[in-house]
Short mmCIF file of C-alpha atoms in Angstrom, two decimals:
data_model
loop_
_atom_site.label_atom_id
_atom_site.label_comp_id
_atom_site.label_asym_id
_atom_site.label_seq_id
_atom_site.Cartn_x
_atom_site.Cartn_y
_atom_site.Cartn_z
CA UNK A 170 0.00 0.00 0.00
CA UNK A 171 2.82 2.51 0.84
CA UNK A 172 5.09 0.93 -2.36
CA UNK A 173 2.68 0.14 -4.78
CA UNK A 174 4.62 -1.78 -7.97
CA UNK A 175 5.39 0.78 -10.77
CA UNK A 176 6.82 0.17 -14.22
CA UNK A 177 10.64 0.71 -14.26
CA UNK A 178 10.17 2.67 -17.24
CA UNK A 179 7.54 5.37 -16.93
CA UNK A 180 6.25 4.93 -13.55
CA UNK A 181 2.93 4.29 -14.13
CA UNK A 182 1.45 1.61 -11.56
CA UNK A 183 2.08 -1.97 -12.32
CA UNK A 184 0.78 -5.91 -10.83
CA UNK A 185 4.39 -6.72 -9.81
CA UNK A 186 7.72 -5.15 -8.84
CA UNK A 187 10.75 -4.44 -11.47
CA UNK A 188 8.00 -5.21 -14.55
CA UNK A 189 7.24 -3.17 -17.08
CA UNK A 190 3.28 -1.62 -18.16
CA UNK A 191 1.86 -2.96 -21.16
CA UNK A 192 2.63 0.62 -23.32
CA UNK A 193 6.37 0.56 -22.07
CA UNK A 194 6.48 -3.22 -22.89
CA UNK A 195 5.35 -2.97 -26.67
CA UNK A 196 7.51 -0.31 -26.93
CA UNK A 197 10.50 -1.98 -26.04
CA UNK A 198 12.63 -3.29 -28.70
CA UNK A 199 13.06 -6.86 -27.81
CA UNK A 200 15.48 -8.92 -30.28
CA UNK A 201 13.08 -11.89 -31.52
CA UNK A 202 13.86 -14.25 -35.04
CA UNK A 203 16.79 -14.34 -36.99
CA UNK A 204 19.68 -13.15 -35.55
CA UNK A 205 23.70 -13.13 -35.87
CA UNK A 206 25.23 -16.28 -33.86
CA UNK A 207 28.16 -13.68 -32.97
CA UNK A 208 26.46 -10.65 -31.54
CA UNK A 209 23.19 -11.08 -31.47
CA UNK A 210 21.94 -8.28 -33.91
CA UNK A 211 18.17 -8.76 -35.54
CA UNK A 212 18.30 -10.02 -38.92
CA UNK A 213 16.28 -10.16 -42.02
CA UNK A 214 15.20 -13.77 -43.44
CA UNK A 215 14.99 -17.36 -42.13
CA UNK A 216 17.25 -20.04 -40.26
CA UNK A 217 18.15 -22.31 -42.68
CA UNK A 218 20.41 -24.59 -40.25
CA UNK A 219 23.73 -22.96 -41.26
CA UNK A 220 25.37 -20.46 -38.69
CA UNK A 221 24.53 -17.39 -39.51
CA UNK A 222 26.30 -14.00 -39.52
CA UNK A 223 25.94 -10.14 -39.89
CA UNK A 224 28.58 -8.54 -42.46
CA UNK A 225 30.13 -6.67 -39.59
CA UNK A 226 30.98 -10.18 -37.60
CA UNK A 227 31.84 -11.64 -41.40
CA UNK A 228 34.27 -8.80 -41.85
CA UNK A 229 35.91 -9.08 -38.43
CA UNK A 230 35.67 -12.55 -36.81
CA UNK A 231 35.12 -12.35 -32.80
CA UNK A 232 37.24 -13.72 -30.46
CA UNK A 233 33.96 -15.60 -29.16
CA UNK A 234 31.72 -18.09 -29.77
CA UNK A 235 28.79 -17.17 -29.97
CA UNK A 236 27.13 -13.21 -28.82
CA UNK A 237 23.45 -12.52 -27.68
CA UNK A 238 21.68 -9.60 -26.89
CA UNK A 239 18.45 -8.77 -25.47
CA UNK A 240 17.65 -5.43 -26.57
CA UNK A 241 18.02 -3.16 -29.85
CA UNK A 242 20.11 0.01 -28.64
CA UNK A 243 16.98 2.29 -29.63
CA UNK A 244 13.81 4.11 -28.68
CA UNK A 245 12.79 3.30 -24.77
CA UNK A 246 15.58 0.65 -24.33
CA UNK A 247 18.29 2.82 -25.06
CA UNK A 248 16.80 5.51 -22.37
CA UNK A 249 16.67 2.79 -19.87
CA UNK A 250 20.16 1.76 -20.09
CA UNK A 251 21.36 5.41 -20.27
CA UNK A 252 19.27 5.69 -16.55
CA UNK A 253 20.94 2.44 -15.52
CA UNK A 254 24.86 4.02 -16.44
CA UNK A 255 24.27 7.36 -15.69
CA UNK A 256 20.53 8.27 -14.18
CA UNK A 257 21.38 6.14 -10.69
CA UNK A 258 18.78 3.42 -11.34
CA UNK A 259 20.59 0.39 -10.41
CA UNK A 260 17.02 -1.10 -9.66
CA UNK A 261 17.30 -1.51 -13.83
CA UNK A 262 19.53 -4.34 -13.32
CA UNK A 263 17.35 -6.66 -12.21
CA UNK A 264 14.62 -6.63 -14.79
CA UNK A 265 16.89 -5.91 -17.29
CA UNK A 266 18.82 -9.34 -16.21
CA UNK A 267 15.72 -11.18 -16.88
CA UNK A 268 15.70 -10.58 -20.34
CA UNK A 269 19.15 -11.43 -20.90
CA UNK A 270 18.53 -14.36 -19.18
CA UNK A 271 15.62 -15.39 -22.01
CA UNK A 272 17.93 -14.10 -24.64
CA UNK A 273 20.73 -15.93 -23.60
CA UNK A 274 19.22 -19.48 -24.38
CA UNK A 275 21.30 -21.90 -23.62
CA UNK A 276 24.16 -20.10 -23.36
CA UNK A 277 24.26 -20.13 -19.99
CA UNK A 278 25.08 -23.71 -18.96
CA UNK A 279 26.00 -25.30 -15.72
CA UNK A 280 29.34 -24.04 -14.67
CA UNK A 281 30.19 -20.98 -17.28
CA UNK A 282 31.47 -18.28 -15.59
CA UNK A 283 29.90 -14.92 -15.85
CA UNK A 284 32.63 -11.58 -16.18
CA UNK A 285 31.46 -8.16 -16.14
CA UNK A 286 33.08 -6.00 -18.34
CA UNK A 287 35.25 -3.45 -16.06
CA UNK A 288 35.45 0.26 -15.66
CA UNK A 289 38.42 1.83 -14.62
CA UNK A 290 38.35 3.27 -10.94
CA UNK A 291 38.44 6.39 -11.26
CA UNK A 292 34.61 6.40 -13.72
CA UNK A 293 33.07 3.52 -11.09
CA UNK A 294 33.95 6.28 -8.03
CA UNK A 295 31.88 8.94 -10.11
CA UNK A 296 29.36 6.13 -11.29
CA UNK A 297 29.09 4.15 -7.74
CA UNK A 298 28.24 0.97 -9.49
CA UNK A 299 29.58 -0.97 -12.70
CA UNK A 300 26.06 -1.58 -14.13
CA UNK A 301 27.43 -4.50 -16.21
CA UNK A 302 28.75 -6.21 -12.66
CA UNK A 303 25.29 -5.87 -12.02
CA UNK A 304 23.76 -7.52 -14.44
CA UNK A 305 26.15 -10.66 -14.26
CA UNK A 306 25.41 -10.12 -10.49
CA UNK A 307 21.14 -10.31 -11.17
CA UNK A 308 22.07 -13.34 -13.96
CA UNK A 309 24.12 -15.12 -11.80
CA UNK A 310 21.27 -15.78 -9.14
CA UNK A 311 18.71 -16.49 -11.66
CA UNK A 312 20.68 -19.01 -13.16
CA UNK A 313 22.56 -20.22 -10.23
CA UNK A 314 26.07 -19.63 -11.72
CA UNK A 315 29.03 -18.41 -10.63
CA UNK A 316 30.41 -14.95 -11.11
CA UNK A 317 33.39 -12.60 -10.69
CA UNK A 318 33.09 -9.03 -10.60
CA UNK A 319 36.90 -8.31 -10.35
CA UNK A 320 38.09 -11.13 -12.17
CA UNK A 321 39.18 -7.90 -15.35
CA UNK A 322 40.75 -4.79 -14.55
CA UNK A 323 40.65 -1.82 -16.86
CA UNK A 324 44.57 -0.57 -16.02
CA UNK A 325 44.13 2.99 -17.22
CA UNK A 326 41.21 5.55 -18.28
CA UNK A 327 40.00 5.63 -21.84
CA UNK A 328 37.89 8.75 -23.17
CA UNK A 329 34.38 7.82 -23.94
CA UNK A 330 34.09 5.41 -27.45
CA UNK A 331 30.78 7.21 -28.91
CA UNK A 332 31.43 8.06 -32.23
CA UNK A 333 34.90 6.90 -32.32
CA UNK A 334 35.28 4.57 -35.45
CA UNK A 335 35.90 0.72 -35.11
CA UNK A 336 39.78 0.95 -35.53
CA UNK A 337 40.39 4.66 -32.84
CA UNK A 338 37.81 2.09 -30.41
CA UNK A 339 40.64 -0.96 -30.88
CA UNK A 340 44.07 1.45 -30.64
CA UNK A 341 42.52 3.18 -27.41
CA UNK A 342 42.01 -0.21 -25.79
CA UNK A 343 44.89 -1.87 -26.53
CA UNK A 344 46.54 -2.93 -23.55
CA UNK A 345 43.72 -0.90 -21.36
CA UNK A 346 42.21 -4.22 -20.34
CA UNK A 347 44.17 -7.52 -18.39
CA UNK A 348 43.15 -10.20 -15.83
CA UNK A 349 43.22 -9.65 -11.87
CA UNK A 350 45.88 -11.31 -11.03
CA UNK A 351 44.22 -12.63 -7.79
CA UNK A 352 41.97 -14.47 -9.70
CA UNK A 353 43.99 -15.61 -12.80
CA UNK A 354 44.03 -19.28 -12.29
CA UNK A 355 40.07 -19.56 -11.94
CA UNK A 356 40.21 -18.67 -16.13
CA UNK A 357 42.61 -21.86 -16.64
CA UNK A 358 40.45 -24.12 -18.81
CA UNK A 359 36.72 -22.57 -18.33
CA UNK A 360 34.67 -21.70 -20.32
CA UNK A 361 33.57 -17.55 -20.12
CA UNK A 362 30.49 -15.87 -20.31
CA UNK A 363 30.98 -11.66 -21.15
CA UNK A 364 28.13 -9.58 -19.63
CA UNK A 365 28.57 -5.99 -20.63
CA UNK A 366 25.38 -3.28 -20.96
CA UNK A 367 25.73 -2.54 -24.99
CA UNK A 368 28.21 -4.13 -27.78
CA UNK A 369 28.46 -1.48 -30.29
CA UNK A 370 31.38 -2.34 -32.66
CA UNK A 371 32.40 -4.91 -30.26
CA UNK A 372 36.27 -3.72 -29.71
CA UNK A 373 35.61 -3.68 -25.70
CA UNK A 374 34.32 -7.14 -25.68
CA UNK A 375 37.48 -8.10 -27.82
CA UNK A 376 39.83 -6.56 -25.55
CA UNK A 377 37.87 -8.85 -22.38
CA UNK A 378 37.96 -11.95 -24.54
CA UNK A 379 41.78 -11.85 -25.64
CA UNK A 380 42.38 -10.87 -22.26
CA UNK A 381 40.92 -13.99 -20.99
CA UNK A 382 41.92 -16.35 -23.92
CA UNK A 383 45.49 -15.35 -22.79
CA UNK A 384 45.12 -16.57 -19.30
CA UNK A 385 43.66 -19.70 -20.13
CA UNK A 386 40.33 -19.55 -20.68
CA UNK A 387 38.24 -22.23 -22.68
CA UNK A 388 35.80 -20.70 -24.38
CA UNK A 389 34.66 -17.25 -24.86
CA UNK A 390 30.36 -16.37 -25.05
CA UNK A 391 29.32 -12.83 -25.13
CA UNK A 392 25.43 -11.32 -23.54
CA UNK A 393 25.01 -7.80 -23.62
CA UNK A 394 21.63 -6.61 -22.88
CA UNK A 395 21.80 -4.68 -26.25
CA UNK A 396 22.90 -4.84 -29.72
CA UNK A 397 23.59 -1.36 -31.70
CA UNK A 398 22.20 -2.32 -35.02
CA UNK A 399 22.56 -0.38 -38.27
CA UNK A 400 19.19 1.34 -39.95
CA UNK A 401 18.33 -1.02 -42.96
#
């Protein structure tokens, strides 16, 4: 009576906490159909039993798997995860974890090991919270797996990557990214499961992945809650 449930988008009263009302809901671009098997991105036409890619994941083969994502980067989804970086709504996480979770399939077997994508110290002080640390936080208890926060360090500060071009994203990463050290040895042989909040040319998620690959890892997978896509 005193907390009544309320969409996590608009506000508007709701039948159960961290849901979403049914405008807010069909407005929120959920990735459903064809899609790439390396990042997750919507795409046009049928499976036809062959792995299928987009031309950016054609043009530059990941360091993964395979890549999922729950969300287009666009409309209402793209103002929620700008509230969950920078609008102090860590409540986000949780919902937003869910449908990840569906997205994810079964990518998230027994055992995998979920890894945030880091910040560097001196953005999670402003920030308070690495919201991709809490998604892998929100996915690890629905799917009862484990999960290291720490486990990557971001060893210096990068400038923000919007609008910087595929190859200025890769040169200002190089070397930004590397293992903890206290946790090295729980990579040797396992297979890895990337959570970060949006994969937009990917070049982050490449740093984590070669980062891990090169302290033993198995096998990388990639979840982001959302894909940037290209307009048609």
């Amino acid at each position: 009576m005193i907390y009544p449930p309320r969409c996590v988008s608009c506000g508007e009263l709701v039948t159960s906490d961290f849901g979403l009302c049914g405008p807010c809901w069909r407005d929120t671009p959920l990735i459903t159909g064809t899609i790439c098997e390396s990042c997750g991105v919507p795409l046009p036409g049928e499976v036809d039993g062959h792995r299928i890619e987009c031309d950016d994941c054609m043009q530059t083969p990941r360091p993964w798997q395979e890549g999922r994502a729950a969300l287009t980067y666009t409309g209402r989804a793209r103002k929620m995860i700008l509230a969950l970086k920078h609008g102090d709504r860590p409540d986000l996480a949780r919902p937003a974890a869910r449908w990840m979770a569906q997205a994810a399939g079964r990518m998230l077997q027994p055992d995998r090991l979920l890894v945030p994508v880091p910040l560097h110290w001196s953005r999670l002080l402003r920030r308070r919270y690495n919201q991709s640390a809490l998604l892998a936080t929100h996915l690890a208890a629905l799917n009862n797996l484990p999960t290291c926060p720490d486990m990557l360090l971001r060893t210096r500060s990068t400038p923000k990557l919007d609008g910087k071009t595929r190859d200025e994203r890769t040169a200002l990463l190089t070397d930004a990214i590397r293992v903890n050290p206290r946790h090295a040895g729980g990579l040797l042989g396992r297979d890895v499961v990337l959570v970060d909040d949006v994969m937009t040319s990917g070049a982050t998620l490449t740093a984590c992945a070669e980062a891990c690959l090169n302290a033993g890892a198995n096998h990388i997978f990639v979840l982001t809650l959302a894909r940037v896509a290209k307009d048609a």
